[in-house]
mmCIF file of C-alpha atoms in Angstrom:
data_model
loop_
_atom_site.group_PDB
_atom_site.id
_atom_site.type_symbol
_atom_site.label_atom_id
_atom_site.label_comp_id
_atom_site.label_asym_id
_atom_site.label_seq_id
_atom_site.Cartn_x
_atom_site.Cartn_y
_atom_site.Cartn_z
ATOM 1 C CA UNK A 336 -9.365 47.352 -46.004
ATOM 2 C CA UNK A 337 -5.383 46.553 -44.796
ATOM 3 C CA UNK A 338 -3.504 49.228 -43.040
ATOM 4 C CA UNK A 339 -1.475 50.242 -45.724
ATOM 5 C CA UNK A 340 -4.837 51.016 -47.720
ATOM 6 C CA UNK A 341 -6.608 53.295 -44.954
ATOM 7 C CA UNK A 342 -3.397 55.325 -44.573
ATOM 8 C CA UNK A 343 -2.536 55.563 -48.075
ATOM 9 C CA UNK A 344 -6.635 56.630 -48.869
ATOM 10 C CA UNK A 345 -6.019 59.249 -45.777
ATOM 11 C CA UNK A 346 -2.880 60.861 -47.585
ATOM 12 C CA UNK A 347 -5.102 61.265 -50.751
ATOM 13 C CA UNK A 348 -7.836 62.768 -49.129
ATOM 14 C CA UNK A 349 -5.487 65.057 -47.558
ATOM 15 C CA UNK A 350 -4.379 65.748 -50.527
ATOM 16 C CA UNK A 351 -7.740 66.815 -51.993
ATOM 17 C CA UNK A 352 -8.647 69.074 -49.225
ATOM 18 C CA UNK A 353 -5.147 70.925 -50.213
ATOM 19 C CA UNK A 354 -6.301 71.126 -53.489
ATOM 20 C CA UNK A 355 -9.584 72.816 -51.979
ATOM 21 C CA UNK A 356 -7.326 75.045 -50.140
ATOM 22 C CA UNK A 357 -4.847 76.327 -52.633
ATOM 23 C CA UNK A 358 -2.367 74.034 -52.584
ATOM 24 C CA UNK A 359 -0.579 71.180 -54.626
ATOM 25 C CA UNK A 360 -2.229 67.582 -54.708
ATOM 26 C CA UNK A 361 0.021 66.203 -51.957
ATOM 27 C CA UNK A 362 -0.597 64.857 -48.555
ATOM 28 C CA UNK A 363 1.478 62.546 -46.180
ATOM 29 C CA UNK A 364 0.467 60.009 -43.459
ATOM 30 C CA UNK A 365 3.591 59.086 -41.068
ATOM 31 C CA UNK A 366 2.799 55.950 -38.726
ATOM 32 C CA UNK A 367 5.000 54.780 -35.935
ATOM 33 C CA UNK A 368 4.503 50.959 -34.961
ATOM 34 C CA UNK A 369 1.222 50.961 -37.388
ATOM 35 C CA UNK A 370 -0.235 54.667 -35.498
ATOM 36 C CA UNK A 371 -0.875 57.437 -36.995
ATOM 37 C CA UNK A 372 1.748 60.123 -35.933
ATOM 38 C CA UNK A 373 2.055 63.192 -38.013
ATOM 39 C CA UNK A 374 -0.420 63.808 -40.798
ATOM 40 C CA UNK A 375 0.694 66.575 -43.769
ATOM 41 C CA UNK A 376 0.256 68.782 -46.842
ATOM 42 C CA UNK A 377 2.708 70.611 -49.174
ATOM 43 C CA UNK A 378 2.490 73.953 -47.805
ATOM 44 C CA UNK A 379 4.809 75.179 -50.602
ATOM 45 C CA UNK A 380 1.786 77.744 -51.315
ATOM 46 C CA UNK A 381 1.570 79.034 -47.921
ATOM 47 C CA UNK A 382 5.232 79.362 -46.807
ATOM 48 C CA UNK A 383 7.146 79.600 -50.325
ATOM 49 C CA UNK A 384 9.143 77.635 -48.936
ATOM 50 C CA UNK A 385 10.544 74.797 -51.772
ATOM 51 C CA UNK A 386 11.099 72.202 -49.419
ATOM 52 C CA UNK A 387 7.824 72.452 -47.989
ATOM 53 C CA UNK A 388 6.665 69.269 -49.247
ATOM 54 C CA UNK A 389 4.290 66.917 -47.286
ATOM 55 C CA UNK A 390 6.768 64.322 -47.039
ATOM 56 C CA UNK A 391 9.322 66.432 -45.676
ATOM 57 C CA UNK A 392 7.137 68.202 -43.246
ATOM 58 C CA UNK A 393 5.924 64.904 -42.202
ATOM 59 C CA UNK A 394 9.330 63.915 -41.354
ATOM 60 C CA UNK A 395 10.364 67.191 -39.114
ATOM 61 C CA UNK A 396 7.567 66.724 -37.038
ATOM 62 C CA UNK A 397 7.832 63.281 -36.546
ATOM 63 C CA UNK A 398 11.364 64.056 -35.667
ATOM 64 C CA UNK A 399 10.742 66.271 -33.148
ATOM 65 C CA UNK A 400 8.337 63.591 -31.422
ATOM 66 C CA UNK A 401 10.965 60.511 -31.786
ATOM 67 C CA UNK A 402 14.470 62.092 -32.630
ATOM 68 C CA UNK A 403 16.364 62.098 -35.427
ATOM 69 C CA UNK A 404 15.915 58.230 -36.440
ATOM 70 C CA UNK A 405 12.457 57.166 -37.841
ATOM 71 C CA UNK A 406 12.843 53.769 -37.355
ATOM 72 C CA UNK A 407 9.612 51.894 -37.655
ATOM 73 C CA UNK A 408 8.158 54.419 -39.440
ATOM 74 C CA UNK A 409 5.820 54.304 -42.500
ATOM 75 C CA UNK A 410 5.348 56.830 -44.897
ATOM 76 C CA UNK A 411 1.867 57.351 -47.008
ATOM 77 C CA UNK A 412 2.392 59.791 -49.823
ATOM 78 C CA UNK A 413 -0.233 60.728 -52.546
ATOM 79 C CA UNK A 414 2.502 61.320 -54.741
ATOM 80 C CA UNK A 415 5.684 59.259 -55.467
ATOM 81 C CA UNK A 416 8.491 60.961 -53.448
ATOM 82 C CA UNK A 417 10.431 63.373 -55.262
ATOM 83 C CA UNK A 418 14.155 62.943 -54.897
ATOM 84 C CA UNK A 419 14.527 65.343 -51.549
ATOM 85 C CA UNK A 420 12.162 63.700 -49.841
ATOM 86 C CA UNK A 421 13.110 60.065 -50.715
ATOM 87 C CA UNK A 422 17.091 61.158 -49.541
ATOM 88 C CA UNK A 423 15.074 62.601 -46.478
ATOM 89 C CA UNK A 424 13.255 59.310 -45.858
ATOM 90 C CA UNK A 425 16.920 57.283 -46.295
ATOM 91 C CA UNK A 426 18.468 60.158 -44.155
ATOM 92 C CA UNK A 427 15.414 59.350 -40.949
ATOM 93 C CA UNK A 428 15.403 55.921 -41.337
ATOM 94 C CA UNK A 429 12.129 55.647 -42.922
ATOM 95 C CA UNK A 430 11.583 51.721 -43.044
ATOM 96 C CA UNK A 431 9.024 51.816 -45.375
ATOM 97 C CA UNK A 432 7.526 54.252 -48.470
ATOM 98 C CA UNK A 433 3.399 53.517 -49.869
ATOM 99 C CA UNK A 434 2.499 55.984 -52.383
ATOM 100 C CA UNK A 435 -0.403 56.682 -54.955
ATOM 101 C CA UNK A 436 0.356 57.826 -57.969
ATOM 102 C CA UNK A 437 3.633 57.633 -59.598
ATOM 103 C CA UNK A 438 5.737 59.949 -61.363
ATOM 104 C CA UNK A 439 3.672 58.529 -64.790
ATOM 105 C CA UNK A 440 0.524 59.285 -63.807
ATOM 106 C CA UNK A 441 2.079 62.902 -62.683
ATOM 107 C CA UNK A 442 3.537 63.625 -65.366
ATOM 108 C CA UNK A 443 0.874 65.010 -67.778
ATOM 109 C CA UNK A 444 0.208 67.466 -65.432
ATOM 110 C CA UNK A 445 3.704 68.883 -64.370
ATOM 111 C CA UNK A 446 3.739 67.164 -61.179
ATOM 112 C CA UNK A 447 6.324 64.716 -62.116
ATOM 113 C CA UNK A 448 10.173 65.029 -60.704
ATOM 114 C CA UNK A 449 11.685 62.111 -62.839
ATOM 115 C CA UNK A 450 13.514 65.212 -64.307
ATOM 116 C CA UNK A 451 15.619 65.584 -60.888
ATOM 117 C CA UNK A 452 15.652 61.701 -60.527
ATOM 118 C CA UNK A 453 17.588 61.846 -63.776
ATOM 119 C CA UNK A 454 19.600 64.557 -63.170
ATOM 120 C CA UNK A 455 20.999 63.178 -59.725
ATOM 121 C CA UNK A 456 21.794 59.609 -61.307
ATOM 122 C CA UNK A 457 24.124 61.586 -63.403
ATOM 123 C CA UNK A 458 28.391 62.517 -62.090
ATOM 124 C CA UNK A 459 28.290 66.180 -61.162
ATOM 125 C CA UNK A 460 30.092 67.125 -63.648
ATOM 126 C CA UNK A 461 27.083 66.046 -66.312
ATOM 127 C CA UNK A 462 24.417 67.960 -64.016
ATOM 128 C CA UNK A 463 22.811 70.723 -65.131
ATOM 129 C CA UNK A 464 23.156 72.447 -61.993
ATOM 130 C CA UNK A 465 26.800 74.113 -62.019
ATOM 131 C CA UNK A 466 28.246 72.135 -58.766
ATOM 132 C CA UNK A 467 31.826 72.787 -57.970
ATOM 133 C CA UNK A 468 34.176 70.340 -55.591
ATOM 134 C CA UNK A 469 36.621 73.255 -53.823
ATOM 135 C CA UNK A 470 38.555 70.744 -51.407
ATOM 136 C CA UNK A 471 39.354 72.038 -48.268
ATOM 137 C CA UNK A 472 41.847 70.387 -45.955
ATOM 138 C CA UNK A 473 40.644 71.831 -42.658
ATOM 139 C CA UNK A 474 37.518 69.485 -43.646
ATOM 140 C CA UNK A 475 39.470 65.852 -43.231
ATOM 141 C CA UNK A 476 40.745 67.882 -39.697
ATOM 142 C CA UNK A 477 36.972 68.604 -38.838
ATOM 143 C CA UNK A 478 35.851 64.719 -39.943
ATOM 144 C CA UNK A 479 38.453 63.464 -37.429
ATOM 145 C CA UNK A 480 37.487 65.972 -34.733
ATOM 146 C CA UNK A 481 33.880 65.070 -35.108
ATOM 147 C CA UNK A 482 34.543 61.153 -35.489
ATOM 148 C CA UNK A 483 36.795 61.208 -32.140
ATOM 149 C CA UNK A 484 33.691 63.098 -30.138
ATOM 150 C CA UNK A 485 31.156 60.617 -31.443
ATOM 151 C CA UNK A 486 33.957 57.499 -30.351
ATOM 152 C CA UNK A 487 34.204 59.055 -26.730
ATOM 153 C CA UNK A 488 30.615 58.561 -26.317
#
């Protein structure tokens, strides 16, 4: 059995004992240089929290361990990423994504985000969400300020 199996059969079975427990069938696995690191559920049942998802609590705590960037870092997900945590895996660093089951396979059961996948592809203006652009000058002012902090360094 590779790597990328054992971790990937480790997310699932987390994933079933969530199921036991309550919760959604999702678990993570997050490896650093091939090691284990962080192991996860979606704990959207326990916290209400939406953003609770394995993936992305996977990547917090992993964060707090190693910093912001997640270099080197593998991701095992029972699921296939939903858009949030995918943007949160580009956002870290993640070098790599393994999952189980894809959004096909989820969606006869209403586990499937392809919805959101769609919806993001689209211009705002074509979203379903009502997203509004309200420019703000001060903002370029704040960019600058930031950009000449970070240049000092």
């Amino acid at each position: 059995m590779t790597d990328d199996q054992r971790h990937l059969q480790r997310a699932v079975q987390l994933a079933q004992h969530n199921v036991a427990h309550g919760g959604r069938p999702f678990g993570a696995v997050l490896t650093h240089n091939g090691n284990v690191l962080v192991e996860a559920v979606n704990e959207i049942h326990v916290s209400q929290d939406p953003t609770a998802h394995a993936e992305m609590l996977a990547i917090r705590t992993a964060s707090q361990r190693l910093g912001a960037r997640l270099q080197d870092c593998v991701i095992y997900a029972s699921g296939q990423p939903c858009p949030m945590c995918l943007s949160a895996m580009y956002l870290s660093g993640i070098s790599r994504v393994v999952f189980a089951a894809s959004n096909e396979v989820a969606a006869p059961f209403g586990l499937s985000t392809a919805a959101i996948y769609q919806q993001v592809a689209l211009p705002l203006a074509g979203q379903h969400l009502a997203i509004e652009h309200l420019p703000q000058a001060a903002m370029v002012t704040l960019y600058h300020d930031w950009q000449a902090l970070h240049d000092a360094e």
